[in-house]
Amino acid sequence: MKRDLTRKEFLKLSGAAAGAGLLASSGFGSLANAQTSDLLHRTIHSSGEMIPAVGLGTAETFGDLSQDFQMRRDTIETLFREGGTVIDTAPTYSKAEQVVGRALDELGARDKCFLATKTSTRGDKQVGIDQNTQSFIDLRTDKFDLLQVHNHRGTDMHIESINDLKADGKVRYVGLTHSNNSLNDAAVTVIESGRLDFMQVQYNMFDRSVEERVLPAARDNGVAMMINLPFARGRVFSATAGVEIPEWAKEFGVDSWGKFFLKYTIAHPDVTVAIPGTIHTHHVVDNIGALRGRLPTMIERARMVQFIEDL
Ligand SMILES: NC(=O)c1ccc[n+]([C@@H]2O[C@H](COP(=O)([O-])OP(=O)(O)OC[C@H]3O[C@@H](n4cnc5c(N)ncnc54)[C@H](OP(=O)(O)O)[C@@H]3O)[C@@H](O)[C@H]2O)c1
């Protein structure tokens, strides 16, 4: 019943956007594709809230402070200045939660941020709850926008705990993540159980396996899709090193390989937000730039895949 109502609300909101001529032209005709200000936003189906369709991931080097904190703070400040809001982190990304928490605090930017973190443990339910408590401290916040079960570890028990936090007003959305396509079928089962607001998976030009079942299941069940590894951990850049961006890609606003790969991913109508990881301000500017201009059509996306496969 709840899903029916929220879907109706979503369609009403999307219809209003369509009526106002705000839909971006993805070539898929998706109602979830809306342009607010000059950046592409997408709708979280379970609430109707809209978020910019590119954010920031903080795995790998974000929590490694062998380089300085100021660099990470500048990266986060740049995200907000460019119009992004979504940050994804986890208690198991080294010191990333502490870095993000301190940066948000110093920038006075918690309210600008759609903050997503994870329950990331092989331990029992209480271990997960204790970890969440530490995440609130490290991220210097009393509320997570999104709390996700990391890599399907203890999915059922940790979803219960996340729902308890949601009932207390400390979490807004419930999620589940993986980046390993052998977990796609398990993800579909949880998506179809109706317990998720968000599912997070890998989707890039080198791994399109979620197109088969996960993305359609998310669409059918009103689950928002967060995309990790949009650059296949940087492999897309090594594959295109020294290669000229094709002239035809410039027709949909591509002037960098970062925009080429991000526009490919977010052009899928069932993608809500992609979270490329970086600690470099110029890469944040490039990545948020993928939200400007039109998206490739279905035909253009097929041409993009062919171009990369022919390299
Ligand atoms: N199971 C899970 O829940 C799971 C698994 C994996 C990842 N994640 C999430 O997904 C996020 C993204 O994954 P990821 O960071 O591992 O991989 P990724 O986003 O696919 O790729 C990151 C790489 O791309 C480079 N890069 C970023 N923007 C660029 C640009 N515009 N131009 C050129 N290079 C660029 C980065 O280098 P620079 O730092 O030099 O910019 C880095 O080497 C993670 O940070 C994490 O938040 C979740």
CSV table of N, CA, C and O and ligand atoms in Angstrom, one decimal, residues 56-61 88-89 93 118 150-151 177-179 200 227-234 237 258 275-280 282-283 286-287, ligand 1:
chain,number,residue,atom,x,y,z
A,56,LEU,N,29.7,12.0,-5.0
A,56,LEU,CA,31.1,11.7,-4.7
A,56,LEU,C,31.3,10.5,-3.9
A,56,LEU,O,30.6,10.3,-2.8
A,57,GLY,N,32.1,9.6,-4.3
A,57,GLY,CA,32.5,8.4,-3.5
A,57,GLY,C,33.7,8.6,-2.7
A,57,GLY,O,34.6,9.4,-3.1
A,58,THR,N,33.9,7.9,-1.6
A,58,THR,CA,35.1,8.2,-0.7
A,58,THR,C,35.8,6.9,-0.4
A,58,THR,O,36.5,6.9,0.6
A,59,ALA,N,35.7,5.9,-1.2
A,59,ALA,CA,36.6,4.7,-0.9
A,59,ALA,C,38.0,4.9,-1.4
A,59,ALA,O,38.3,6.1,-1.8
A,60,GLU,N,38.8,3.9,-1.4
A,60,GLU,CA,40.2,4.0,-1.9
A,60,GLU,C,41.0,5.1,-1.2
A,60,GLU,O,41.2,4.9,0.0
A,61,THR,N,41.2,6.2,-1.8
A,61,THR,CA,42.2,7.1,-1.3
A,61,THR,C,41.6,8.2,-0.3
A,61,THR,O,42.4,9.0,0.3
A,88,ASP,N,29.0,9.4,-0.6
A,88,ASP,CA,28.9,8.0,-0.1
A,88,ASP,C,30.1,7.6,0.6
A,88,ASP,O,31.2,7.8,0.1
A,89,THR,N,30.0,7.1,1.8
A,89,THR,CA,31.2,6.7,2.6
A,89,THR,C,30.9,5.4,3.3
A,89,THR,O,29.8,4.8,3.0
A,93,TYR,N,36.1,2.4,5.2
A,93,TYR,CA,36.9,3.1,4.2
A,93,TYR,C,38.0,3.9,4.9
A,93,TYR,O,38.1,5.1,4.9
A,118,LYS,N,27.3,3.3,5.6
A,118,LYS,CA,27.0,1.9,5.6
A,118,LYS,C,27.1,1.2,6.9
A,118,LYS,O,27.8,1.7,7.8
A,150,HIS,N,26.3,-3.0,3.8
A,150,HIS,CA,27.4,-3.1,2.8
A,150,HIS,C,27.6,-4.6,2.4
A,150,HIS,O,27.8,-5.5,3.2
A,151,ASN,N,27.6,-4.8,1.1
A,151,ASN,CA,28.0,-6.1,0.5
A,151,ASN,C,27.1,-7.2,1.0
A,151,ASN,O,27.7,-8.4,1.1
A,177,THR,N,24.1,-2.6,-0.6
A,177,THR,CA,25.1,-2.3,-1.6
A,177,THR,C,25.8,-3.6,-2.0
A,177,THR,O,25.9,-4.6,-1.2
A,178,HIS,N,26.3,-3.6,-3.2
A,178,HIS,CA,27.4,-4.6,-3.6
A,178,HIS,C,28.1,-4.0,-4.9
A,178,HIS,O,27.6,-3.1,-5.5
A,179,SER,N,29.3,-4.6,-5.2
A,179,SER,CA,29.9,-4.2,-6.5
A,179,SER,C,30.4,-5.4,-7.2
A,179,SER,O,31.1,-5.3,-8.2
A,200,GLN,N,22.5,-0.1,-4.2
A,200,GLN,CA,23.8,0.4,-4.8
A,200,GLN,C,24.5,-0.7,-5.5
A,200,GLN,O,24.8,-1.7,-4.8
A,227,ILE,N,24.9,4.2,-8.1
A,227,ILE,CA,25.9,3.5,-8.9
A,227,ILE,C,27.3,3.7,-8.5
A,227,ILE,O,27.8,4.8,-8.5
A,228,ASN,N,28.0,2.6,-8.0
A,228,ASN,CA,29.4,2.7,-7.6
A,228,ASN,C,30.2,2.3,-8.8
A,228,ASN,O,29.7,1.7,-9.8
A,229,LEU,N,31.5,2.5,-8.7
A,229,LEU,CA,32.5,2.2,-9.7
A,229,LEU,C,32.1,2.6,-11.1
A,229,LEU,O,32.2,1.9,-12.1
A,230,PRO,N,31.6,3.9,-11.3
A,230,PRO,CA,31.2,4.3,-12.6
A,230,PRO,C,32.4,4.4,-13.6
A,230,PRO,O,32.2,4.3,-14.8
A,231,PHE,N,33.6,4.4,-13.0
A,231,PHE,CA,34.8,4.4,-13.9
A,231,PHE,C,35.6,3.1,-13.7
A,231,PHE,O,36.8,3.0,-14.1
A,232,ALA,N,34.9,2.0,-13.2
A,232,ALA,CA,35.5,0.7,-13.1
A,232,ALA,C,36.9,0.9,-12.4
A,232,ALA,O,37.9,0.3,-12.8
A,233,ARG,N,36.9,1.6,-11.3
A,233,ARG,CA,38.1,1.9,-10.5
A,233,ARG,C,39.2,2.5,-11.3
A,233,ARG,O,40.4,2.3,-11.1
A,234,GLY,N,38.8,3.3,-12.3
A,234,GLY,CA,39.8,4.0,-13.1
A,234,GLY,C,40.2,3.3,-14.4
A,234,GLY,O,40.9,3.8,-15.2
A,237,PHE,N,39.8,4.9,-17.8
A,237,PHE,CA,40.8,5.9,-18.2
A,237,PHE,C,42.1,5.3,-18.8
A,237,PHE,O,42.6,5.8,-19.7
A,258,GLY,N,35.9,11.5,-18.6
A,258,GLY,CA,35.1,11.4,-17.4
A,258,GLY,C,33.6,11.6,-17.8
A,258,GLY,O,32.7,10.9,-17.4
A,275,ILE,N,28.3,7.7,-8.2
A,275,ILE,CA,29.1,8.3,-7.1
A,275,ILE,C,30.6,8.0,-7.5
A,275,ILE,O,31.3,7.2,-6.8
A,276,PRO,N,31.2,8.7,-8.5
A,276,PRO,CA,32.6,8.5,-8.8
A,276,PRO,C,33.5,8.9,-7.6
A,276,PRO,O,33.2,9.9,-6.9
A,277,GLY,N,34.5,8.2,-7.4
A,277,GLY,CA,35.5,8.5,-6.3
A,277,GLY,C,36.6,9.3,-6.8
A,277,GLY,O,37.1,9.1,-7.9
A,278,THR,N,36.9,10.4,-6.0
A,278,THR,CA,38.1,11.2,-6.4
A,278,THR,C,38.5,12.0,-5.2
A,278,THR,O,37.7,12.3,-4.3
A,279,ILE,N,39.8,12.4,-5.2
A,279,ILE,CA,40.2,13.4,-4.1
A,279,ILE,C,40.7,14.6,-4.8
A,279,ILE,O,41.4,15.5,-4.2
A,280,HIS,N,40.3,14.8,-6.1
A,280,HIS,CA,40.8,15.9,-6.9
A,280,HIS,C,39.7,16.9,-7.3
A,280,HIS,O,38.7,16.5,-7.9
A,282,HIS,N,39.5,19.2,-9.5
A,282,HIS,CA,39.2,19.3,-11.0
A,282,HIS,C,38.4,18.1,-11.5
A,282,HIS,O,37.7,18.3,-12.4
A,283,HIS,N,38.6,17.0,-10.9
A,283,HIS,CA,37.8,15.8,-11.3
A,283,HIS,C,36.3,16.0,-10.8
A,283,HIS,O,35.4,15.6,-11.5
A,286,ASP,N,34.7,18.2,-13.3
A,286,ASP,CA,34.5,17.5,-14.5
A,286,ASP,C,33.3,16.5,-14.3
A,286,ASP,O,32.4,16.5,-15.2
A,287,ASN,N,33.2,15.8,-13.2
A,287,ASN,CA,32.1,14.9,-12.9
A,287,ASN,C,30.8,15.5,-12.8
A,287,ASN,O,29.8,15.1,-13.4
B,1,LIG,N1,30.2,-2.5,-2.3
B,1,LIG,C1,30.2,-1.1,-2.2
B,1,LIG,O1,29.3,-0.6,-1.4
B,1,LIG,C2,31.1,-0.3,-3.0
B,1,LIG,C3,32.1,-0.9,-3.7
B,1,LIG,C4,33.0,-0.1,-4.4
B,1,LIG,C5,32.8,1.3,-4.4
B,1,LIG,N2,31.8,1.9,-3.7
B,1,LIG,C6,31.6,3.4,-3.7
B,1,LIG,O2,31.7,3.8,-5.0
B,1,LIG,C7,32.6,4.9,-5.1
B,1,LIG,C8,33.3,4.9,-6.4
B,1,LIG,O3,34.1,3.8,-6.6
B,1,LIG,P1,35.7,4.0,-6.7
B,1,LIG,O4,36.1,5.3,-6.2
B,1,LIG,O5,36.4,2.7,-6.1
B,1,LIG,O6,35.9,3.8,-8.3
B,1,LIG,P2,35.5,4.7,-9.6
B,1,LIG,O7,34.6,5.9,-9.1
B,1,LIG,O8,35.0,3.8,-10.6
B,1,LIG,O9,36.9,5.3,-10.1
B,1,LIG,C9,37.7,6.1,-9.3
B,1,LIG,C10,38.9,6.5,-10.1
B,1,LIG,O10,38.6,7.4,-11.1
B,1,LIG,C11,39.4,8.5,-11.0
B,1,LIG,N3,38.6,9.7,-11.5
B,1,LIG,C12,37.5,10.2,-10.8
B,1,LIG,N4,37.0,11.2,-11.6
B,1,LIG,C13,37.8,11.3,-12.7
B,1,LIG,C14,37.8,12.2,-13.8
B,1,LIG,N5,36.8,13.1,-14.0
B,1,LIG,N6,38.8,12.1,-14.7
B,1,LIG,C15,39.7,11.1,-14.6
B,1,LIG,N7,39.8,10.3,-13.5
B,1,LIG,C16,38.8,10.4,-12.6
B,1,LIG,C17,39.9,8.6,-9.6
B,1,LIG,O11,41.2,9.2,-9.6
B,1,LIG,P3,41.5,10.5,-8.8
B,1,LIG,O12,41.3,10.2,-7.3
B,1,LIG,O13,42.9,10.8,-9.1
B,1,LIG,O14,40.5,11.6,-9.2
B,1,LIG,C18,40.0,7.1,-9.3
B,1,LIG,O15,41.2,6.6,-9.7
B,1,LIG,C19,33.6,4.6,-3.9
B,1,LIG,O16,34.3,5.7,-3.6
B,1,LIG,C20,32.6,4.2,-2.9
B,1,LIG,O17,32.0,5.3,-2.3
B,1,LIG,C21,30.9,1.1,-2.9
